[in-house]
Short mmCIF file of C-alpha atoms in Angstrom, two decimals:
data_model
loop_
_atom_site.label_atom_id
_atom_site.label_comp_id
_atom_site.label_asym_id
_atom_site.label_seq_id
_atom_site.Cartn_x
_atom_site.Cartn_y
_atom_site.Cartn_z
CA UNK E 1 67.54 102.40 19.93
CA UNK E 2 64.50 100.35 20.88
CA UNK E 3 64.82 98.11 24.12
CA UNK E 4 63.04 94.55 25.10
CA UNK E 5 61.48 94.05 27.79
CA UNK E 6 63.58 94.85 31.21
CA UNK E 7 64.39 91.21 32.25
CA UNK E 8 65.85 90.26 28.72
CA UNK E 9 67.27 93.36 28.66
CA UNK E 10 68.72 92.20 32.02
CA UNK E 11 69.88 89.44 30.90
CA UNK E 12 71.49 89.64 27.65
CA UNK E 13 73.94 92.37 29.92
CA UNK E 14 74.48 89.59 32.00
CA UNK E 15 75.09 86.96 28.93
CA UNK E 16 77.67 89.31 28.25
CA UNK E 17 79.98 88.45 31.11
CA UNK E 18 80.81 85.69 29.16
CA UNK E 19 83.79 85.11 27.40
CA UNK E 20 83.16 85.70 23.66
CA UNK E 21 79.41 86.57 24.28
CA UNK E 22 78.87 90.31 22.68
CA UNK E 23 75.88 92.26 22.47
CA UNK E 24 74.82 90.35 19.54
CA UNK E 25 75.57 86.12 20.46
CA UNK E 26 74.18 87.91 24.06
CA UNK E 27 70.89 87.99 22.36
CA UNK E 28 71.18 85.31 20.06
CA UNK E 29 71.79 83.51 23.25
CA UNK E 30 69.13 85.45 25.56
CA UNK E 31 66.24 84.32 22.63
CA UNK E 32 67.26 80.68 22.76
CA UNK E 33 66.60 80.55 26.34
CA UNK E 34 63.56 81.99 26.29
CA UNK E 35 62.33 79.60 23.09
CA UNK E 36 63.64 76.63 24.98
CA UNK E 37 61.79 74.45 28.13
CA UNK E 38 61.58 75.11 31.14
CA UNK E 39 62.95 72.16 32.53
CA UNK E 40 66.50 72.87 30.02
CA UNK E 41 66.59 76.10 31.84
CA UNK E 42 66.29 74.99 35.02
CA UNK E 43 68.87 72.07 34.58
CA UNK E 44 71.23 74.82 33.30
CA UNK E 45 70.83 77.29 36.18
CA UNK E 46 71.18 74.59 39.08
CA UNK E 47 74.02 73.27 36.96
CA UNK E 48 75.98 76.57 37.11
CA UNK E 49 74.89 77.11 41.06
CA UNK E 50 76.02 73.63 41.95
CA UNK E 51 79.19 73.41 40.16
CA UNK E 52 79.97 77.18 42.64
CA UNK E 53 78.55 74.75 45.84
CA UNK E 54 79.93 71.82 45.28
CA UNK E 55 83.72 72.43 43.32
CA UNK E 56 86.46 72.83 46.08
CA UNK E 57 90.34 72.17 45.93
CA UNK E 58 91.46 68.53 46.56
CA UNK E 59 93.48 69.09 49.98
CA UNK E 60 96.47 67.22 48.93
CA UNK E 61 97.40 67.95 44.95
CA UNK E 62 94.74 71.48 44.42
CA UNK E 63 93.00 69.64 41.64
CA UNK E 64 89.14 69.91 41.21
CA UNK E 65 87.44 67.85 43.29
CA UNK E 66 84.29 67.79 44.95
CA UNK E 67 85.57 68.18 49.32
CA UNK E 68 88.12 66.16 50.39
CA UNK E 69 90.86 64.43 47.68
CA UNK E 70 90.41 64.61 43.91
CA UNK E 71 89.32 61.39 41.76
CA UNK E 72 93.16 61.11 41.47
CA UNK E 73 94.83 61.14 44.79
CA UNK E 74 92.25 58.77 45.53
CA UNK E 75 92.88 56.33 42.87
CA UNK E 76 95.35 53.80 44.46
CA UNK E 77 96.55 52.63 41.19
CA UNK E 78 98.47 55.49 40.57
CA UNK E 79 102.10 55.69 40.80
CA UNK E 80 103.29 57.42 44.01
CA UNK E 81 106.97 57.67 43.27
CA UNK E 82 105.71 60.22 40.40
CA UNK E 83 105.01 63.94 40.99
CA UNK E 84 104.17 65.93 37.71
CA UNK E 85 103.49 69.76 38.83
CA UNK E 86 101.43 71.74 36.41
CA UNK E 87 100.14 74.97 36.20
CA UNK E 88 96.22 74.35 36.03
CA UNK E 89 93.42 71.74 36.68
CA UNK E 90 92.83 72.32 32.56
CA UNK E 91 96.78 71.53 32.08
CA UNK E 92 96.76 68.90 34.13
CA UNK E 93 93.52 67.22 32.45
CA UNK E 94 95.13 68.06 28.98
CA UNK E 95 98.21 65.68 30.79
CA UNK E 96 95.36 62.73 31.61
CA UNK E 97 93.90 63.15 28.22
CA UNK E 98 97.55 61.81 26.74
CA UNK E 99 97.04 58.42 28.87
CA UNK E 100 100.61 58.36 29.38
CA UNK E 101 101.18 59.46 32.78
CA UNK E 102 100.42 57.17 35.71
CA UNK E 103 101.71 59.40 38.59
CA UNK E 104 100.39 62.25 40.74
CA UNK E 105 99.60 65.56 40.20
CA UNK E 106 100.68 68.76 42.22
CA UNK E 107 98.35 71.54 41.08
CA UNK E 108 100.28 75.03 40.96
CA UNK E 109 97.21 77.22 40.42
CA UNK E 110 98.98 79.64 37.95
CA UNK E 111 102.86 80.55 37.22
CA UNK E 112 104.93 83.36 38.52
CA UNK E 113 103.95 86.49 36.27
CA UNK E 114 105.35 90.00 37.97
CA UNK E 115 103.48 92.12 35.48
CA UNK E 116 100.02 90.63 36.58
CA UNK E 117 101.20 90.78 40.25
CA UNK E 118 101.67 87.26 40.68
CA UNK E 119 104.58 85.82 42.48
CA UNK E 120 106.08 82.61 43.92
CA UNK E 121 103.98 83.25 47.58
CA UNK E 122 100.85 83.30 45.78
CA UNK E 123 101.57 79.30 43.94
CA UNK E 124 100.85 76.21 46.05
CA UNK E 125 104.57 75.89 46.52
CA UNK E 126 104.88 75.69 49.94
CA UNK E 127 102.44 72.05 50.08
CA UNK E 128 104.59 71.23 47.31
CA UNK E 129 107.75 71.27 49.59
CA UNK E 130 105.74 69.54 51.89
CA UNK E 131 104.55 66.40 49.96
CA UNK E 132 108.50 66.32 48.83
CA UNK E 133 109.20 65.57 52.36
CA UNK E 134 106.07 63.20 53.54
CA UNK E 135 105.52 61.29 50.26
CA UNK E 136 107.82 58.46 48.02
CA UNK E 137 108.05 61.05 45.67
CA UNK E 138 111.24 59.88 43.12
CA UNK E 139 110.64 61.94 40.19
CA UNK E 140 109.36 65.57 39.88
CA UNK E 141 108.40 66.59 36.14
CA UNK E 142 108.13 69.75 36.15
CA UNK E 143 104.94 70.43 33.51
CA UNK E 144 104.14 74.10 32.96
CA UNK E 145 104.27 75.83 29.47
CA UNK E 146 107.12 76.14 27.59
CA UNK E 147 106.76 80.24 27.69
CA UNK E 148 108.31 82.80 29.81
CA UNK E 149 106.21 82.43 32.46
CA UNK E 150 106.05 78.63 32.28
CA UNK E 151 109.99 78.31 32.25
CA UNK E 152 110.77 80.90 35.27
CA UNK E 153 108.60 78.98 37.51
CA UNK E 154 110.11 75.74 36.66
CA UNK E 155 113.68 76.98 36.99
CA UNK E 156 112.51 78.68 40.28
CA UNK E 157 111.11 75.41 41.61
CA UNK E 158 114.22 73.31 40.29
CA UNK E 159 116.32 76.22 42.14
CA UNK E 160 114.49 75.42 45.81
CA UNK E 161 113.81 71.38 45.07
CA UNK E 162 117.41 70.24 43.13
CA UNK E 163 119.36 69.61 46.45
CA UNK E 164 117.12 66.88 47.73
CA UNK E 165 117.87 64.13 46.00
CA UNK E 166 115.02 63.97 43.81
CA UNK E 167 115.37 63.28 39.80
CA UNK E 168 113.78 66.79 38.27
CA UNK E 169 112.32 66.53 34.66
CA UNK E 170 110.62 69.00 32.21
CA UNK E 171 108.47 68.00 29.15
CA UNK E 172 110.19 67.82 25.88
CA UNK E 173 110.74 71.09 23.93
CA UNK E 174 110.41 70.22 20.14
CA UNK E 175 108.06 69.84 16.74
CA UNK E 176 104.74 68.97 17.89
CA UNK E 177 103.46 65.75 15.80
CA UNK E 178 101.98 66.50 12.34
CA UNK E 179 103.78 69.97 12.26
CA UNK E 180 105.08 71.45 9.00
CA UNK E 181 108.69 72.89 9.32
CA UNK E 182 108.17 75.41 6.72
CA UNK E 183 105.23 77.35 9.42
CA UNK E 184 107.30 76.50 12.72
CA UNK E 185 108.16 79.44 15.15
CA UNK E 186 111.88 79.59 14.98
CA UNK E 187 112.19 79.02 18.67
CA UNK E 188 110.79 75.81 18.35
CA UNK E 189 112.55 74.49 15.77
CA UNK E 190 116.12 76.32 17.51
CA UNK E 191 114.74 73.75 20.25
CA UNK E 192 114.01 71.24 18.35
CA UNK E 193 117.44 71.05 17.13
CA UNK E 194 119.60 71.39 20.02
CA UNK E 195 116.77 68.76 21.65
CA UNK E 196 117.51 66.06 18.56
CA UNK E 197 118.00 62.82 19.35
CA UNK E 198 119.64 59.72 17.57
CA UNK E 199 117.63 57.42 15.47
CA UNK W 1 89.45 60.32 28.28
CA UNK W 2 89.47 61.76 32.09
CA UNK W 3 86.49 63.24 33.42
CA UNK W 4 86.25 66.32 35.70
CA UNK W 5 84.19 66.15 38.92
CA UNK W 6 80.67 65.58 38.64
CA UNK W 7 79.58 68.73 39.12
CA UNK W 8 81.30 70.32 36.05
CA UNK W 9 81.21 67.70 33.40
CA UNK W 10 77.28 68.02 34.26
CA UNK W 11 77.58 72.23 33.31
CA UNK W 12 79.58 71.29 30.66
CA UNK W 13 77.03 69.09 29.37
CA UNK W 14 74.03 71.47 29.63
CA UNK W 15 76.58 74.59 28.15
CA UNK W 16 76.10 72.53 25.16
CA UNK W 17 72.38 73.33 24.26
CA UNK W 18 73.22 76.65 24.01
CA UNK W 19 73.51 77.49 20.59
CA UNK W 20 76.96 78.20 18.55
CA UNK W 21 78.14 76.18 21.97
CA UNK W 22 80.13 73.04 21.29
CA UNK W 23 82.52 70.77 23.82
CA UNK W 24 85.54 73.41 23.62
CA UNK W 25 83.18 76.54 24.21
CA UNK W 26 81.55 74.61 26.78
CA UNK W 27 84.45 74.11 28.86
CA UNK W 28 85.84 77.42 28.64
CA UNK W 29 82.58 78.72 29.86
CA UNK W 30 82.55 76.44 32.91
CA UNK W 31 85.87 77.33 34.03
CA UNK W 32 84.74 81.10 33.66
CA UNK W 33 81.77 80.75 35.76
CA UNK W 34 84.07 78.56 38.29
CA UNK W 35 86.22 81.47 38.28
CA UNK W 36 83.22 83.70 38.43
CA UNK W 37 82.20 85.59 41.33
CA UNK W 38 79.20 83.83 43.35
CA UNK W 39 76.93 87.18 43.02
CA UNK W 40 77.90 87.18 39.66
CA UNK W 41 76.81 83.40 39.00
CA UNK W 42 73.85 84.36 41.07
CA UNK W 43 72.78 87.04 38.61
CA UNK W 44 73.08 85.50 35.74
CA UNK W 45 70.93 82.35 36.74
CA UNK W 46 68.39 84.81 38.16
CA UNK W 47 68.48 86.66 34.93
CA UNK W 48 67.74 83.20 32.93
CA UNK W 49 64.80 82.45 35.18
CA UNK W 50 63.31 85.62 35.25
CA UNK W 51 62.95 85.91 31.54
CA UNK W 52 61.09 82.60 31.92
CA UNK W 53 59.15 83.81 34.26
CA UNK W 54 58.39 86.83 33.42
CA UNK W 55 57.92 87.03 29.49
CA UNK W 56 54.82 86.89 27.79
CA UNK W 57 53.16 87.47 24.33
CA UNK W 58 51.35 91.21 24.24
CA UNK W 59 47.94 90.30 24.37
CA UNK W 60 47.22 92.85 21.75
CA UNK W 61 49.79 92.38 18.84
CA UNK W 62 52.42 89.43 20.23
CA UNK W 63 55.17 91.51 21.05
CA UNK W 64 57.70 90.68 24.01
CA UNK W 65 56.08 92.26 26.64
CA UNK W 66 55.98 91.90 30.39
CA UNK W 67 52.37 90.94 31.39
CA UNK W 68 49.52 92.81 29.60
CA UNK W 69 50.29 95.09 26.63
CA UNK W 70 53.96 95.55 25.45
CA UNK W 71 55.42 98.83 25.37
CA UNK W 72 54.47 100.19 21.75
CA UNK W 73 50.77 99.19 22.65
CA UNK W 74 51.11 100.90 25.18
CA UNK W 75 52.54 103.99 23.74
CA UNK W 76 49.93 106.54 23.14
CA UNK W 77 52.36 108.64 20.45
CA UNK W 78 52.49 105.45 18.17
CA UNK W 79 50.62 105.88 14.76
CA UNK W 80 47.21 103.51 15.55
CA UNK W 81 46.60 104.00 11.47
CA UNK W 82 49.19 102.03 10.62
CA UNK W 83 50.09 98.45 10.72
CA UNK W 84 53.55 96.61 10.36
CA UNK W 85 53.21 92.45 10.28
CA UNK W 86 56.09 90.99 11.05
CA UNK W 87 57.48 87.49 11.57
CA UNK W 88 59.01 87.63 15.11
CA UNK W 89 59.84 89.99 18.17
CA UNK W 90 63.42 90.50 16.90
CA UNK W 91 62.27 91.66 13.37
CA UNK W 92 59.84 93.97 15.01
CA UNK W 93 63.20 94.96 16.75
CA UNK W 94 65.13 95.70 14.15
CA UNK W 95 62.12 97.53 12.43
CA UNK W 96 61.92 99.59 15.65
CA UNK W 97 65.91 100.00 15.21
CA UNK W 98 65.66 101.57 11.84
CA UNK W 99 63.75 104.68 13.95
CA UNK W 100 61.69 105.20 10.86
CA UNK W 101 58.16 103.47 11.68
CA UNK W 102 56.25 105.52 13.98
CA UNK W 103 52.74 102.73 14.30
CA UNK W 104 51.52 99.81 15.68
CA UNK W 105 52.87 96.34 14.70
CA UNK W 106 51.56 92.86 14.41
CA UNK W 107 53.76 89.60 15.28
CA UNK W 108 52.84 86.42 13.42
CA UNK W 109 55.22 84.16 15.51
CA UNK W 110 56.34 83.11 12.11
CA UNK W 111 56.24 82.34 8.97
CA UNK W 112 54.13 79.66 6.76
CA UNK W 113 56.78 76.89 5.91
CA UNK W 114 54.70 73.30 5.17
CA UNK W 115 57.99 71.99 4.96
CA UNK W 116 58.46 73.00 8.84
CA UNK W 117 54.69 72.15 9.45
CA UNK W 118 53.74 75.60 10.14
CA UNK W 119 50.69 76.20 8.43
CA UNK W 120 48.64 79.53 8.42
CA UNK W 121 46.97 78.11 11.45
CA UNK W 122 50.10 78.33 13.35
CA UNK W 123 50.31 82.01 13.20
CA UNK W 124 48.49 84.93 14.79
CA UNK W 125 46.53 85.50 11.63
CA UNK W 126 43.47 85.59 13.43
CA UNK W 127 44.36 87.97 15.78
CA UNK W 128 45.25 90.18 13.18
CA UNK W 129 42.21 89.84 10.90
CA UNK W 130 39.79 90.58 14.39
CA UNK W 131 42.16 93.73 14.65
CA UNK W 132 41.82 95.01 11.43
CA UNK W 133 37.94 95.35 12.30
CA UNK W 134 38.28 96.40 15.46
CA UNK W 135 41.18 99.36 15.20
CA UNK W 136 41.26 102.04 13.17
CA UNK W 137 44.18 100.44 10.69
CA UNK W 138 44.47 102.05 6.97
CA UNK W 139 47.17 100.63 5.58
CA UNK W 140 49.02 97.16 6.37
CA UNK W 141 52.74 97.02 5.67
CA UNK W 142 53.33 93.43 5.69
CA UNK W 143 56.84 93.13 6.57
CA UNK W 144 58.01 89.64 6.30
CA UNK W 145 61.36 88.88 5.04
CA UNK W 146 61.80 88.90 1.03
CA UNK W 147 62.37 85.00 0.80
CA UNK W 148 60.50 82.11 0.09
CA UNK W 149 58.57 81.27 2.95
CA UNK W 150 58.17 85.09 3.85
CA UNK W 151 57.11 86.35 -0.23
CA UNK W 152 54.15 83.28 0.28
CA UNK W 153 52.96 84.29 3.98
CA UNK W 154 52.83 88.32 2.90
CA UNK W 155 50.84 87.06 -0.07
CA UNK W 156 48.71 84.45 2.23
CA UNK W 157 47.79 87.38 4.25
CA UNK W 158 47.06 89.64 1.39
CA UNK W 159 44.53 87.32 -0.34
CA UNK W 160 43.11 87.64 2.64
CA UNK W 161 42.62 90.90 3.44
CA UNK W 162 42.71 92.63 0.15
CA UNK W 163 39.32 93.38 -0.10
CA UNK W 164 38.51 95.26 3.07
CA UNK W 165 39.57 98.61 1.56
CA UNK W 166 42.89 98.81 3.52
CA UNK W 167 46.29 99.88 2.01
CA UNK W 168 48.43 97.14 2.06
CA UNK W 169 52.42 97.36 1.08
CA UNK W 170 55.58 95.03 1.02
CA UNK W 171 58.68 97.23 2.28
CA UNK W 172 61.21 98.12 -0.54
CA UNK W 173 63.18 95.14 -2.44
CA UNK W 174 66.45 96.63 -3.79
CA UNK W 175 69.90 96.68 -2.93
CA UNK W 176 71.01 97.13 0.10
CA UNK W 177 72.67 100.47 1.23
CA UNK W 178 76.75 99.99 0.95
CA UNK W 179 76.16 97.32 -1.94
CA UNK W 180 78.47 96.16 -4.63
CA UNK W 181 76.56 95.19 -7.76
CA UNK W 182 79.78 93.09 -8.66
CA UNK W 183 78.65 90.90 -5.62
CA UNK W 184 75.15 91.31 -5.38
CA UNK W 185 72.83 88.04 -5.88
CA UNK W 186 71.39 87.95 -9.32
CA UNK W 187 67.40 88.04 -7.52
CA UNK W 188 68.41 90.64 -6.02
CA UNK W 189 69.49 92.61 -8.97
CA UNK W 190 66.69 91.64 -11.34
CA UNK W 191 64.11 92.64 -8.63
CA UNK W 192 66.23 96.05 -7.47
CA UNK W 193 65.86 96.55 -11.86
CA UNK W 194 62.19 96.13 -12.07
CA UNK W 195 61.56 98.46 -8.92
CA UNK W 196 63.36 100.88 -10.24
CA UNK W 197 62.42 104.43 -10.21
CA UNK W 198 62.93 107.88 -11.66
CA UNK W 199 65.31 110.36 -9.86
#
């Protein structure tokens, strides 16, 4: 097979690295850079090294945030009696996106999963104990996905967290809006019905 | 809508001028490369700029190449007799893929489309023409995609040079190998029927 030049060679192996980039959207990819400017380039490149520099854990909840607290924690509007504990940064933005919750965040950074080696120890659990103690925290709503994983660590969490006093919540189980019976998983509709509610 | 730190709503932003790249992939591709390695961040950037800086036009026939002549110029085994004009690098590639085509080749950097604004004058027509005098060429296959705008730039380019004694040829129009004549496009089929040819 016939090969480019080294450094596009080079870099559609790198392009590749990517999620969902094969050999083929590697190139695709690898000839738009080299048809576009300069300058895009350059603004791409710095973005990608900067976001490595500059990204860091906010000390208190483990959200994004560039040093020091996250845009949140720092936001003294929010409501301090609230603690909703998520998995991920993405989760927790997917929680923001709803504009319903007014509270703060505690920022797991993944869910206890023994086949990939991951268990309670390696979870910000242990500053999650801590802000229990030091903060007004009322309410803990405990937000991680309604799957295996998702569920253990909640149930492990209520297990160390239910004898202090605090109210512990989960996120409704049930239909999601606009959703068609006839193609619902039969857990979720299983949930959905012991879950129903009165009119 | 919440925003993510500075930093990664910017790489988000410029993930989007890649093409096929939309909001969704762009954010899945910024929370790879936050997840990335540094070294592995580093070599991918480097990669990008590199190919900028590093790529150039053969100064012979307007291959990819990497200062100077490109590699089939430089090739002393290739076939200096013949000729293959193509539209772009990555035809050329494919040609090259085919392992059948043993010359030279010629890349136009296009094709004439007035409704694009690329006129003959746009393309390395004159590059060719000066080689056709200077290099020891006897036959021209003008290779340029069987559509519109590549049927009028393989004729352009013929009117041209039809009279300087040289061979020139279109590659085959037919079906393609693995084709269903059920689904095959009706040009296709009337042009695959008037090239036909005896067993």
């Amino acid at each position: 097979m016939a090969k480019y030049p080294a450094s596009l060679e080079r870099l559609i192996y790198e392009l590749q690295f990517l999620p969902t980039v094969g050999p083929k959207s590697a190139s695709r990819l690898a000839f738009y850079l080299l048809g576009a400017s300069d300058e895009r380039v350059r603004a791409l490149t710095q973005a990608m090294l900067d976001v490595k520099a500059r990204l860091t854990s906010c000390s208190r909840c483990g959200n994004l945030a560039e040093g020091g607290l996250c845009e949140i924690c720092r936001d003294p509007r929010r409501n301090a009696k609230l603690l909703c504990v998520v998995a991920t940064a993405r989760d927790l933005m997917a929680m923001e996106g709803a504009g319903e919750y007014k509270g703060l965040y505690h920022v797991l950074g993944g869910l206890i999963s023994p086949l990939d080696g991951i268990g309670p120890d390696q979870l910000n659990i242990d500053s999650l104990l801590a802000r229990l103690q030091q903060e007004p925290i009322e309410e803990v709503i405990l937000s991680t996905n309604p799957t295996v994983s998702g569920e253990a660590t909640a149930l492990y969490i209520n297990n160390i967290i239910k004898d202090k006093g605090l109210t512990v919540t989960r996120l409704a189980s049930g239909l999601p809006i606009g959703a068609d019976l006839e193609y619902t998983d039969p857990m979720t509709i299983s949930r959905a019905f012991s879950n129903r509610r009165p009119i």
